[in-house]
């Protein structure tokens, strides 16, 4: 059974960023929005935790945020909640003084227990995220059950290690005297090594001093962290006394030396996975993902699809109970995680619902090499031999294969040599003098406005180094239809420039000149988007296209078939929700909502 709980905007912020919220028991008696309590969260009753007269709401227990419509941008762009978790309502709330109701977020979000909860929660959720990242990239053997279930009964050394990490705001270091320049990575490793020798070795009760000495030497070799060959060699020589906890400890080591690379280099986690040679590599990378997420605040931006939401709830509940009880579960019950395989149709439908807020529907899946075909229109290059136009002196006839024109004294017709007359359709104005002459020649005709039927926006990809050709056909023959019926013309400028050149006054003047030129050609609103080919990451162009085109359906978009292939078509497809590219390496299990 679901429960409605009314909370304030400030409490919403605390719940979203801290992943939990305490509310007084009496709050559940409130049945409508009032005062500061303008947000309604819908949760399952069984997912509420009850402690000392207060309910603890974990974010994963929230099925929907029902919010005033005017707060939508706040939730999407600042709180970064995905659209699928939001319902908007027309709601007006009375302004009152803050002290008229008791807000409970203030006493919780600064406490050590809640800070520790958030970090442990992020670490566990990060393992789940990387589990599906690895699965999506065909690392099928990557399975996080064992590491997550192990938290129901942590060893004493794991508890002590995590407690020491809780005490530090960042990755801890131990500064020692060295006769060379070193980075903080070196001091991170010295802290790691000292913890092992001071805390773990002592519990092993190793009587042979030579064995202890060899373990110390083995640990010291990890200071050569820039040499992957040295690291791989050490991984083949793990001392038998350390084997029980070594994957946990090595997971922290790799995060300490590679943390910045994980966050600055795309796919570095998977690149490192391929470089490491180790018998227990899969378990090692569970722990690397754990510690990487422990220190990564952006993990809070990850939201999982509906089929996995209860698994996230179990993780958040586990993290909460552990940090409330010194990393020990009172009943020590095993947590069973169900990482079931989800049918791809259901998977993408739930992803679409979460990411875009659309109602569940069967997704239309296409292969990447079919993307361009989604936008095919009558003016695509391979269709030009089948169509003809009536022209005048304003357009250069040589750019067309089939055309006709009228003068006071004659009618002229030009057809491509390799086409039958019965296969050609001429698009002409309804009052054209050529209509009867074409009909006499048994050439089919259609009104020219049928070419752009239902279309609302023209999209063209223009290379800075080339003179556009096909777009001139639109600006000459179809100019009137575009000016009268289209909302805008979107020009994607393809450039290959250094960052400093993009920010120069010269480039700014170039953009303004392009906008003025296309305004002259089309007499319509011109929107310019720059895609720097020098930048390999396509996330920015996809985001800009989505912002520009998200309200248009594919059948409302006319694409100029110039500098346009499957890659550019995928950019466009990902700006909407009608199609999904059937990619083997695409993670549809979660959404990283960056606002």
Coordinates of C-alpha atoms in Angstrom, one line a residue:
X1 CA 0.0 0.0 0.0
X2 CA 1.3 3.4 -0.9
X3 CA 1.6 6.4 1.5
X4 CA 1.6 10.1 0.7
X5 CA 3.9 12.3 2.7
X6 CA 3.9 16.1 2.3
X7 CA 7.3 17.7 2.6
X8 CA 8.9 21.1 1.9
X9 CA 11.2 22.1 -1.0
X10 CA 14.1 22.2 1.4
X11 CA 13.3 18.7 2.7
X12 CA 13.0 17.5 -0.9
X13 CA 16.5 18.8 -1.5
X14 CA 17.8 17.1 1.6
X15 CA 16.1 13.8 0.6
X16 CA 17.5 14.0 -3.0
X17 CA 21.1 14.9 -2.2
X18 CA 21.4 13.0 1.1
X19 CA 19.3 10.0 0.0
X20 CA 17.3 10.0 3.2
X21 CA 15.0 12.1 5.3
X22 CA 13.6 11.9 8.8
X23 CA 9.9 12.9 9.2
X24 CA 7.9 13.0 12.4
X25 CA 5.2 10.4 12.7
X26 CA 2.5 13.1 12.8
X27 CA 3.5 14.2 9.4
X28 CA 1.8 11.2 7.9
X29 CA -1.5 12.5 9.1
X30 CA -1.3 15.5 6.8
X31 CA -3.7 14.8 3.9
X32 CA -3.1 17.8 1.6
X33 CA -0.4 20.4 0.7
X34 CA -0.3 23.4 2.9
X35 CA 2.2 26.0 3.9
X36 CA 5.7 25.0 3.1
X37 CA 4.6 21.5 2.5
X38 CA 4.1 21.8 -1.2
X39 CA 5.7 18.5 -2.4
X40 CA 4.0 15.2 -2.1
X41 CA 6.2 12.0 -2.1
X42 CA 4.6 8.7 -2.7
X43 CA 6.2 5.7 -1.0
X44 CA 5.3 2.1 -0.2
X45 CA 4.4 1.7 3.5
X46 CA 6.6 -1.3 3.9
X47 CA 9.6 0.6 2.8
X48 CA 9.4 3.2 5.6
X49 CA 11.9 2.7 8.5
X50 CA 10.6 3.6 11.9
X51 CA 13.0 4.8 14.7
X52 CA 12.2 6.5 17.9
X53 CA 8.9 8.2 16.8
X54 CA 10.3 9.2 13.4
X55 CA 10.0 7.7 9.9
X56 CA 13.1 7.4 7.8
X57 CA 12.4 7.8 4.1
X58 CA 15.1 6.5 1.8
X59 CA 15.2 8.0 -1.6
X60 CA 14.8 4.6 -3.3
X61 CA 11.5 4.1 -1.5
X62 CA 10.0 7.1 -3.3
X63 CA 8.0 6.1 -6.3
X64 CA 7.0 9.6 -7.4
X65 CA 7.5 13.3 -6.5
X66 CA 4.3 15.2 -7.0
X67 CA 5.3 18.8 -7.3
X68 CA 3.9 22.3 -8.2
X69 CA 4.2 22.8 -11.9
X70 CA 6.3 26.0 -11.3
X71 CA 9.0 23.9 -9.6
X72 CA 9.6 21.5 -12.5
X73 CA 12.8 23.2 -13.7
X74 CA 14.1 23.2 -10.1
X75 CA 13.7 19.5 -9.8
X76 CA 15.0 18.7 -13.3
X77 CA 18.0 21.1 -13.5
X78 CA 19.1 21.7 -9.9
X79 CA 17.9 18.6 -8.0
X80 CA 18.5 16.5 -11.2
X81 CA 15.6 14.2 -10.7
X82 CA 14.8 12.3 -13.9
X83 CA 11.4 13.1 -15.5
X84 CA 10.1 9.6 -14.9
X85 CA 10.0 10.2 -11.1
X86 CA 8.0 13.5 -11.4
X87 CA 4.4 14.4 -11.6
X88 CA 3.4 18.0 -11.8
X89 CA 0.2 19.5 -10.5
X90 CA -1.4 23.0 -10.5
X91 CA -0.9 23.8 -6.9
X92 CA -0.9 27.0 -4.9
X93 CA 0.3 27.0 -1.4
X94 CA -0.2 29.6 1.3
X95 CA 3.0 31.4 2.4
X96 CA 3.7 31.0 6.1
X97 CA 6.6 31.6 8.4
X98 CA 9.1 28.8 8.6
X99 CA 8.6 28.1 12.3
X100 CA 4.9 27.2 11.8
X101 CA 6.0 23.6 11.0
X102 CA 8.8 21.4 12.2
X103 CA 11.3 20.6 9.5
X104 CA 13.6 17.8 10.4
X105 CA 16.3 17.9 7.7
X106 CA 18.4 20.4 9.6
X107 CA 19.4 18.1 12.4
X108 CA 20.3 15.2 10.2
X109 CA 22.3 16.2 7.1
X110 CA 25.3 17.4 9.1
X111 CA 25.6 14.4 11.4
X112 CA 28.5 12.0 11.0
X113 CA 26.1 9.0 10.8
X114 CA 24.4 10.6 7.8
X115 CA 27.6 11.6 6.1
X116 CA 28.9 8.0 6.5
X117 CA 25.6 6.6 5.3
X118 CA 25.8 8.6 2.1
X119 CA 29.3 7.5 1.4
X120 CA 28.6 3.9 2.1
X121 CA 25.4 4.1 0.2
X122 CA 27.2 5.6 -2.8
X123 CA 29.8 2.8 -2.7
X124 CA 27.2 0.0 -2.7
X125 CA 25.1 1.6 -5.4
X126 CA 28.3 2.2 -7.4
X127 CA 29.0 -1.6 -7.3
X128 CA 25.5 -2.2 -8.7
X129 CA 26.0 0.4 -11.4
X130 CA 29.3 -1.0 -12.5
X131 CA 27.8 -4.5 -12.4
X132 CA 25.5 -3.5 -15.2
X133 CA 28.1 -1.4 -16.9
X134 CA 30.2 -4.5 -17.2
X135 CA 27.3 -6.6 -18.3
X136 CA 26.4 -4.1 -21.0
X137 CA 29.9 -4.2 -22.3
X138 CA 29.9 -8.0 -22.6
X139 CA 31.8 -8.7 -19.4
X140 CA 29.1 -11.3 -18.7
X141 CA 31.1 -12.8 -15.8
X142 CA 30.9 -9.6 -13.8
X143 CA 28.5 -10.4 -11.0
X144 CA 28.3 -8.3 -7.8
X145 CA 26.2 -10.7 -5.7
X146 CA 29.0 -11.9 -3.5
X147 CA 30.5 -8.5 -2.6
X148 CA 27.2 -7.0 -1.7
X149 CA 26.0 -9.9 0.3
X150 CA 29.2 -9.9 2.2
X151 CA 28.2 -6.7 3.9
X152 CA 25.8 -8.5 6.2
X153 CA 28.8 -9.9 8.0
X154 CA 31.9 -7.7 7.5
X155 CA 35.2 -9.0 8.8
X156 CA 36.9 -6.9 11.6
X157 CA 39.6 -5.7 9.3
X158 CA 37.1 -4.4 6.8
X159 CA 35.2 -2.6 9.5
X160 CA 38.3 -1.0 10.9
X161 CA 39.5 0.0 7.4
X162 CA 36.1 1.7 6.6
X163 CA 35.9 3.4 10.0
X164 CA 39.3 4.9 9.3
X165 CA 38.0 6.1 5.9
X166 CA 34.9 7.7 7.5
X167 CA 37.2 9.9 9.6
X168 CA 38.7 11.5 6.5
X169 CA 37.0 13.9 4.1
X170 CA 39.2 12.8 1.1
X171 CA 41.5 9.9 0.3
X172 CA 43.9 9.7 3.3
X173 CA 47.6 10.3 2.9
X174 CA 50.7 9.6 5.0
X175 CA 53.5 12.0 4.3
X176 CA 56.9 10.5 4.7
X177 CA 60.4 11.8 4.0
X178 CA 61.6 10.9 0.4
X179 CA 64.5 12.3 -1.5
X180 CA 62.6 12.9 -4.7
X181 CA 59.5 14.7 -5.9
X182 CA 56.3 12.6 -5.5
X183 CA 52.6 13.2 -5.9
X184 CA 49.9 12.6 -3.4
X185 CA 49.4 9.2 -5.0
X186 CA 52.7 8.1 -3.4
X187 CA 51.5 9.3 0.1
X188 CA 48.1 7.5 -0.5
X189 CA 50.0 4.3 -1.0
X190 CA 52.2 4.8 2.1
X191 CA 49.0 5.3 4.2
X192 CA 47.6 2.1 2.7
X193 CA 50.8 0.1 3.4
X194 CA 51.1 1.4 7.0
X195 CA 47.4 0.5 7.7
X196 CA 48.1 -3.1 6.6
X197 CA 51.3 -3.5 8.5
X198 CA 50.0 -1.8 11.7
X199 CA 46.5 -3.4 11.7
X200 CA 46.2 -6.4 9.5
X201 CA 49.6 -8.1 9.9
X202 CA 49.3 -8.0 13.7
X203 CA 46.0 -10.0 13.6
X204 CA 47.6 -12.7 11.5
X205 CA 50.0 -13.9 14.3
X206 CA 52.8 -14.7 11.9
X207 CA 55.6 -16.2 14.0
X208 CA 58.2 -16.3 11.2
X209 CA 59.9 -12.9 11.0
X210 CA 61.2 -13.7 7.6
X211 CA 57.6 -14.0 6.3
X212 CA 56.7 -10.7 7.8
X213 CA 59.7 -9.1 6.2
X214 CA 58.8 -10.5 2.8
X215 CA 55.2 -9.2 3.2
X216 CA 56.6 -5.7 3.9
X217 CA 58.8 -5.9 0.8
X218 CA 55.9 -7.1 -1.3
X219 CA 53.8 -4.2 -0.1
X220 CA 56.7 -1.7 -0.8
X221 CA 56.8 -2.7 -4.4
X222 CA 53.4 -1.2 -4.9
X223 CA 54.9 2.2 -4.6
X224 CA 55.9 1.7 -8.3
X225 CA 52.4 2.4 -9.3
X226 CA 53.2 3.9 -12.7
X227 CA 54.5 0.5 -13.9
X228 CA 51.6 -1.8 -14.8
X229 CA 54.0 -4.6 -15.4
X230 CA 55.4 -4.4 -11.9
X231 CA 51.9 -4.3 -10.5
X232 CA 50.9 -7.4 -12.5
X233 CA 54.0 -9.2 -11.3
X234 CA 53.0 -8.4 -7.7
X235 CA 49.6 -9.8 -8.3
X236 CA 51.0 -13.2 -9.2
X237 CA 52.9 -13.3 -5.9
X238 CA 50.3 -12.5 -3.2
X239 CA 51.6 -13.7 0.2
X240 CA 49.4 -16.6 1.3
X241 CA 48.7 -14.9 4.7
X242 CA 47.1 -11.9 3.0
X243 CA 44.9 -13.8 0.6
X244 CA 41.7 -13.6 2.7
X245 CA 41.4 -9.8 2.6
X246 CA 43.8 -8.9 -0.3
X247 CA 41.1 -8.2 -3.0
X248 CA 39.4 -5.7 -0.7
X249 CA 42.7 -4.0 0.1
X250 CA 43.9 -4.0 -3.5
X251 CA 40.6 -2.6 -4.6
X252 CA 41.3 0.4 -2.4
X253 CA 44.9 0.6 -3.7
X254 CA 43.9 0.8 -7.3
X255 CA 41.3 3.5 -6.5
X256 CA 44.0 5.5 -4.6
X257 CA 46.4 5.5 -7.5
X258 CA 43.9 5.8 -10.4
X259 CA 41.1 7.8 -8.9
X260 CA 41.7 10.9 -11.1
X261 CA 42.0 8.8 -14.2
X262 CA 38.7 7.1 -13.5
X263 CA 37.0 10.5 -13.6
X264 CA 38.9 12.3 -16.3
X265 CA 39.3 9.6 -18.9
X266 CA 36.3 7.9 -20.6
X267 CA 36.2 4.2 -20.3
X268 CA 39.3 4.1 -18.1
X269 CA 37.7 1.6 -15.7
X270 CA 37.3 -0.9 -18.6
X271 CA 40.7 -0.1 -20.0
X272 CA 42.3 -0.9 -16.7
X273 CA 40.2 -4.1 -16.4
X274 CA 41.8 -5.2 -19.7
X275 CA 45.3 -4.3 -18.6
X276 CA 45.3 -6.2 -15.3
X277 CA 46.4 -9.8 -15.2
X278 CA 45.1 -11.4 -12.0
X279 CA 43.5 -14.7 -11.0
X280 CA 40.8 -13.0 -9.0
X281 CA 40.3 -10.0 -11.3
X282 CA 36.5 -9.9 -11.2
X283 CA 36.3 -9.7 -7.4
X284 CA 39.1 -7.2 -7.4
X285 CA 37.1 -4.9 -9.7
X286 CA 34.1 -5.2 -7.5
X287 CA 36.1 -3.6 -4.8
X288 CA 37.7 -1.0 -7.1
X289 CA 34.2 0.1 -8.1
X290 CA 33.2 0.1 -4.4
X291 CA 36.0 2.5 -3.4
X292 CA 35.8 4.6 -6.5
X293 CA 32.1 5.2 -5.8
X294 CA 32.8 5.8 -2.1
X295 CA 34.7 9.0 -3.0
X296 CA 32.6 10.0 -6.0
X297 CA 29.8 12.4 -5.1
X298 CA 28.4 12.1 -8.6
X299 CA 27.1 8.7 -7.8
X300 CA 24.0 10.4 -6.3
X301 CA 23.0 11.3 -9.9
X302 CA 22.5 7.7 -10.9
X303 CA 18.9 6.5 -10.9
X304 CA 17.9 2.9 -11.8
X305 CA 15.0 1.6 -13.8
X306 CA 11.8 0.4 -12.1
X307 CA 12.8 -3.3 -12.2
X308 CA 15.9 -2.6 -10.1
X309 CA 14.5 0.1 -7.8
X310 CA 13.8 -2.4 -5.0
X311 CA 17.4 -3.7 -5.2
X312 CA 18.6 -0.1 -4.7
X313 CA 16.3 0.2 -1.7
X314 CA 17.9 -2.9 -0.2
X315 CA 21.3 -1.4 -0.7
X316 CA 20.3 1.9 0.9
X317 CA 18.6 0.2 3.8
X318 CA 21.8 -2.0 4.3
X319 CA 24.0 1.1 4.3
X320 CA 21.7 2.9 6.7
X321 CA 21.6 0.1 9.2
X322 CA 25.3 -0.5 9.0
X323 CA 26.2 3.1 9.7
X324 CA 23.7 3.3 12.6
X325 CA 25.3 0.2 14.2
X326 CA 29.1 0.5 13.8
X327 CA 29.0 -1.5 10.5
X328 CA 27.4 -4.5 12.2
X329 CA 23.9 -5.8 11.5
X330 CA 22.1 -6.7 14.6
X331 CA 20.3 -9.7 13.2
X332 CA 23.0 -10.6 10.6
X333 CA 20.4 -11.6 8.1
X334 CA 21.8 -12.3 4.6
X335 CA 20.7 -9.8 2.0
X336 CA 19.6 -11.5 -1.2
X337 CA 20.0 -9.4 -4.3
X338 CA 18.1 -10.3 -7.4
X339 CA 20.1 -9.2 -10.4
X340 CA 17.7 -10.7 -12.9
X341 CA 18.1 -10.6 -16.6
X342 CA 15.5 -8.2 -18.0
X343 CA 13.9 -8.6 -21.4
X344 CA 15.3 -6.0 -23.7
X345 CA 11.9 -4.6 -24.7
X346 CA 11.0 -4.1 -21.0
X347 CA 14.5 -2.8 -20.3
X348 CA 14.3 0.0 -22.9
X349 CA 10.7 0.8 -22.1
X350 CA 11.5 1.3 -18.4
X351 CA 14.7 3.3 -19.4
X352 CA 12.5 5.5 -21.7
X353 CA 10.0 6.1 -18.9
X354 CA 12.6 7.0 -16.4
X355 CA 14.8 9.1 -18.6
X356 CA 12.1 10.9 -20.5
X357 CA 8.9 10.6 -18.4
X358 CA 7.0 9.0 -21.3
X359 CA 4.3 6.4 -20.6
X360 CA 5.5 2.8 -21.0
X361 CA 5.4 1.6 -24.6
X362 CA 7.1 -1.0 -26.7
X363 CA 10.3 0.7 -28.0
X364 CA 11.2 0.9 -31.6
X365 CA 14.7 -0.6 -31.9
X366 CA 16.9 -0.1 -34.9
X367 CA 20.5 -0.9 -35.7
X368 CA 23.0 1.9 -35.9
X369 CA 23.5 1.4 -39.6
X370 CA 19.7 2.0 -40.1
X371 CA 19.6 5.4 -38.4
X372 CA 19.9 7.6 -41.5
X373 CA 16.9 5.8 -43.0
X374 CA 14.6 7.1 -40.2
X375 CA 14.9 10.6 -41.6
X376 CA 14.7 9.7 -45.3
X377 CA 12.6 12.2 -47.3
X378 CA 11.8 12.9 -50.9
X379 CA 14.8 15.2 -51.3
X380 CA 17.4 12.7 -50.2
X381 CA 20.1 12.3 -52.9
X382 CA 19.0 8.9 -54.0
X383 CA 15.5 10.2 -54.6
X384 CA 16.4 13.2 -56.7
X385 CA 16.4 11.2 -59.9
X386 CA 12.7 10.4 -59.3
X387 CA 11.5 13.9 -58.8
X388 CA 11.4 17.1 -60.8
X389 CA 10.7 20.8 -60.3
X390 CA 9.6 23.9 -62.2
X391 CA 12.4 26.4 -62.0
X392 CA 13.2 30.0 -62.9
X393 CA 16.2 32.2 -63.3
X394 CA 16.7 32.3 -59.5
X395 CA 18.0 28.7 -59.3
X396 CA 20.8 27.0 -61.1
X397 CA 19.3 24.2 -63.2
X398 CA 22.5 22.2 -63.2
X399 CA 22.0 21.2 -59.6
X400 CA 18.8 19.2 -60.6
X401 CA 18.3 16.1 -62.6
X402 CA 14.7 16.8 -63.7
X403 CA 13.3 20.2 -64.3
X404 CA 11.2 22.3 -66.5
X405 CA 10.6 26.0 -67.1
X406 CA 8.2 28.3 -68.9
X407 CA 8.9 31.4 -70.9
X408 CA 6.5 33.6 -72.9
X409 CA 7.2 31.7 -76.0
X410 CA 8.2 28.1 -75.0
X411 CA 8.0 25.3 -72.5
X412 CA 11.3 23.5 -71.9
X413 CA 11.8 20.1 -70.2
X414 CA 15.0 18.3 -69.0
X415 CA 14.9 14.7 -67.8
X416 CA 17.7 12.4 -66.6
X417 CA 18.6 9.9 -69.3
X418 CA 18.3 6.7 -67.2
X419 CA 14.7 7.2 -65.9
X420 CA 11.4 6.2 -67.3
X421 CA 8.8 9.0 -67.5
X422 CA 6.4 6.9 -65.5
X423 CA 8.8 6.8 -62.6
X424 CA 9.2 10.6 -62.3
X425 CA 7.0 13.0 -60.3
X426 CA 7.1 16.7 -60.7
X427 CA 6.4 19.0 -57.8
X428 CA 4.9 22.2 -58.9
X429 CA 2.7 25.1 -57.6
X430 CA -1.0 24.6 -57.9
X431 CA -1.3 27.5 -60.4
X432 CA 1.6 26.5 -62.5
X433 CA 1.4 26.9 -66.2
X434 CA 3.5 23.7 -66.6
X435 CA 0.9 21.5 -65.1
X436 CA -1.1 20.9 -68.3
X437 CA 2.0 20.5 -70.4
X438 CA 3.4 17.8 -68.0
X439 CA 0.0 16.1 -68.0
X440 CA 0.0 16.0 -71.8
X441 CA 3.4 14.2 -71.6
X442 CA 1.9 11.7 -69.1
X443 CA 4.3 12.9 -66.3
X444 CA 2.7 12.7 -62.8
X445 CA 2.5 15.9 -60.8
X446 CA 1.9 16.8 -57.2
X447 CA 1.6 20.1 -55.4
X448 CA 5.0 21.3 -54.1
X449 CA 3.7 21.8 -50.6
X450 CA 3.2 18.0 -50.3
X451 CA 7.0 17.7 -50.2
X452 CA 7.0 19.2 -46.7
X453 CA 3.7 17.9 -45.5
X454 CA 3.6 17.9 -41.6
X455 CA 7.1 19.2 -41.3
X456 CA 7.9 21.9 -38.7
X457 CA 11.7 22.3 -38.7
X458 CA 14.4 22.1 -41.2
X459 CA 17.8 20.6 -40.0
X460 CA 21.0 21.0 -42.0
X461 CA 24.5 19.9 -41.2
X462 CA 26.9 22.5 -42.8
X463 CA 30.6 21.9 -42.9
X464 CA 32.7 25.1 -42.4
X465 CA 35.1 24.0 -45.1
X466 CA 32.5 23.2 -47.8
X467 CA 30.1 25.2 -49.8
X468 CA 26.6 23.8 -49.2
X469 CA 24.7 22.7 -52.3
X470 CA 21.6 20.7 -51.6
X471 CA 20.4 23.3 -49.0
X472 CA 20.2 25.8 -51.8
X473 CA 17.4 23.8 -53.3
X474 CA 15.4 24.3 -50.2
X475 CA 16.2 28.0 -50.0
X476 CA 15.2 28.6 -53.6
X477 CA 12.4 26.2 -54.6
X478 CA 10.9 25.7 -51.1
X479 CA 11.7 29.0 -49.5
X480 CA 8.0 30.2 -49.3
X481 CA 6.8 27.0 -47.7
X482 CA 9.6 27.0 -45.1
X483 CA 9.0 30.7 -44.3
X484 CA 5.3 30.3 -43.8
X485 CA 4.9 26.8 -42.3
X486 CA 8.1 26.0 -40.4
X487 CA 8.9 27.0 -36.8
X488 CA 12.6 27.4 -37.5
X489 CA 15.7 26.3 -39.4
X490 CA 18.3 24.5 -37.3
X491 CA 21.8 24.7 -38.7
X492 CA 24.5 22.4 -37.2
X493 CA 27.9 23.9 -38.1
X494 CA 30.5 21.2 -38.3
X495 CA 33.9 22.8 -37.5
X496 CA 37.4 21.5 -36.6
X497 CA 38.9 24.1 -34.3
X498 CA 40.9 24.4 -31.2
X499 CA 39.1 25.5 -28.1
X500 CA 40.8 28.9 -28.1
X501 CA 39.6 29.5 -31.7
X502 CA 36.0 28.6 -30.8
X503 CA 36.1 31.3 -28.2
X504 CA 37.7 34.0 -30.4
X505 CA 36.0 37.2 -31.7
X506 CA 36.7 36.0 -35.2
X507 CA 34.6 32.9 -34.8
X508 CA 31.9 34.8 -33.0
X509 CA 31.7 37.2 -36.1
X510 CA 31.6 34.1 -38.3
X511 CA 28.6 32.7 -36.4
X512 CA 26.8 36.0 -36.7
X513 CA 27.4 36.2 -40.4
X514 CA 26.1 32.6 -40.8
X515 CA 23.0 33.4 -38.9
X516 CA 22.3 36.5 -41.0
X517 CA 23.0 34.6 -44.2
X518 CA 20.5 31.8 -43.5
X519 CA 18.0 34.3 -42.2
X520 CA 18.2 36.0 -45.6
X521 CA 17.8 32.6 -47.4
X522 CA 14.9 31.3 -45.5
X523 CA 13.1 34.3 -43.8
X524 CA 12.6 32.3 -40.7
X525 CA 14.0 31.9 -37.2
X526 CA 17.6 30.5 -37.4
X527 CA 19.1 28.5 -34.7
X528 CA 22.8 27.6 -34.8
X529 CA 24.5 24.7 -33.0
X530 CA 28.2 24.2 -33.3
X531 CA 29.7 20.7 -33.4
X532 CA 33.5 20.7 -33.1
X533 CA 34.8 17.6 -34.8
X534 CA 38.0 18.1 -32.8
X535 CA 35.9 17.0 -29.8
X536 CA 35.4 13.2 -29.9
X537 CA 32.8 13.2 -27.2
X538 CA 29.3 13.6 -28.6
X539 CA 27.4 14.3 -25.4
X540 CA 27.3 18.0 -25.9
X541 CA 25.9 17.9 -29.5
X542 CA 23.3 15.3 -28.4
X543 CA 22.3 17.5 -25.4
X544 CA 22.0 20.6 -27.6
X545 CA 19.9 18.8 -30.3
X546 CA 17.6 17.5 -27.6
X547 CA 17.1 20.9 -26.2
X548 CA 16.2 22.2 -29.7
X549 CA 14.2 19.3 -31.0
X550 CA 12.6 17.5 -28.1
X551 CA 9.1 18.8 -28.8
X552 CA 9.2 17.6 -32.4
X553 CA 8.3 14.2 -33.7
X554 CA 10.5 12.6 -36.3
X555 CA 7.9 13.1 -39.0
X556 CA 8.0 16.9 -38.3
X557 CA 11.7 17.1 -39.0
X558 CA 13.0 17.6 -42.5
X559 CA 16.8 16.8 -42.8
X560 CA 18.9 18.1 -45.6
X561 CA 20.9 15.1 -47.0
X562 CA 24.2 16.8 -46.9
X563 CA 27.0 15.9 -44.5
X564 CA 24.4 13.6 -43.1
X565 CA 25.0 9.9 -42.3
X566 CA 24.3 7.4 -39.6
X567 CA 26.4 9.1 -37.0
X568 CA 24.5 12.4 -37.4
X569 CA 21.2 10.6 -37.5
X570 CA 22.0 8.9 -34.2
X571 CA 22.6 12.4 -32.7
X572 CA 19.1 13.3 -33.9
X573 CA 17.4 10.1 -32.8
X574 CA 18.8 10.5 -29.3
X575 CA 17.2 13.9 -29.1
X576 CA 13.8 12.2 -29.0
X577 CA 12.1 9.1 -27.6
X578 CA 10.6 7.5 -30.7
X579 CA 13.5 5.2 -31.5
X580 CA 16.4 3.6 -29.7
X581 CA 19.6 2.3 -31.2
X582 CA 20.0 -1.4 -30.5
X583 CA 23.6 -1.1 -29.1
X584 CA 25.3 -4.0 -27.5
X585 CA 27.4 -1.7 -25.2
X586 CA 24.6 0.6 -24.1
X587 CA 23.6 0.6 -20.4
X588 CA 19.8 0.9 -20.3
X589 CA 19.7 -0.2 -16.6
X590 CA 20.2 3.3 -15.2
X591 CA 20.1 7.0 -15.9
X592 CA 22.9 9.4 -15.0
X593 CA 20.9 12.5 -14.7
X594 CA 23.2 15.5 -15.2
X595 CA 20.4 18.0 -15.6

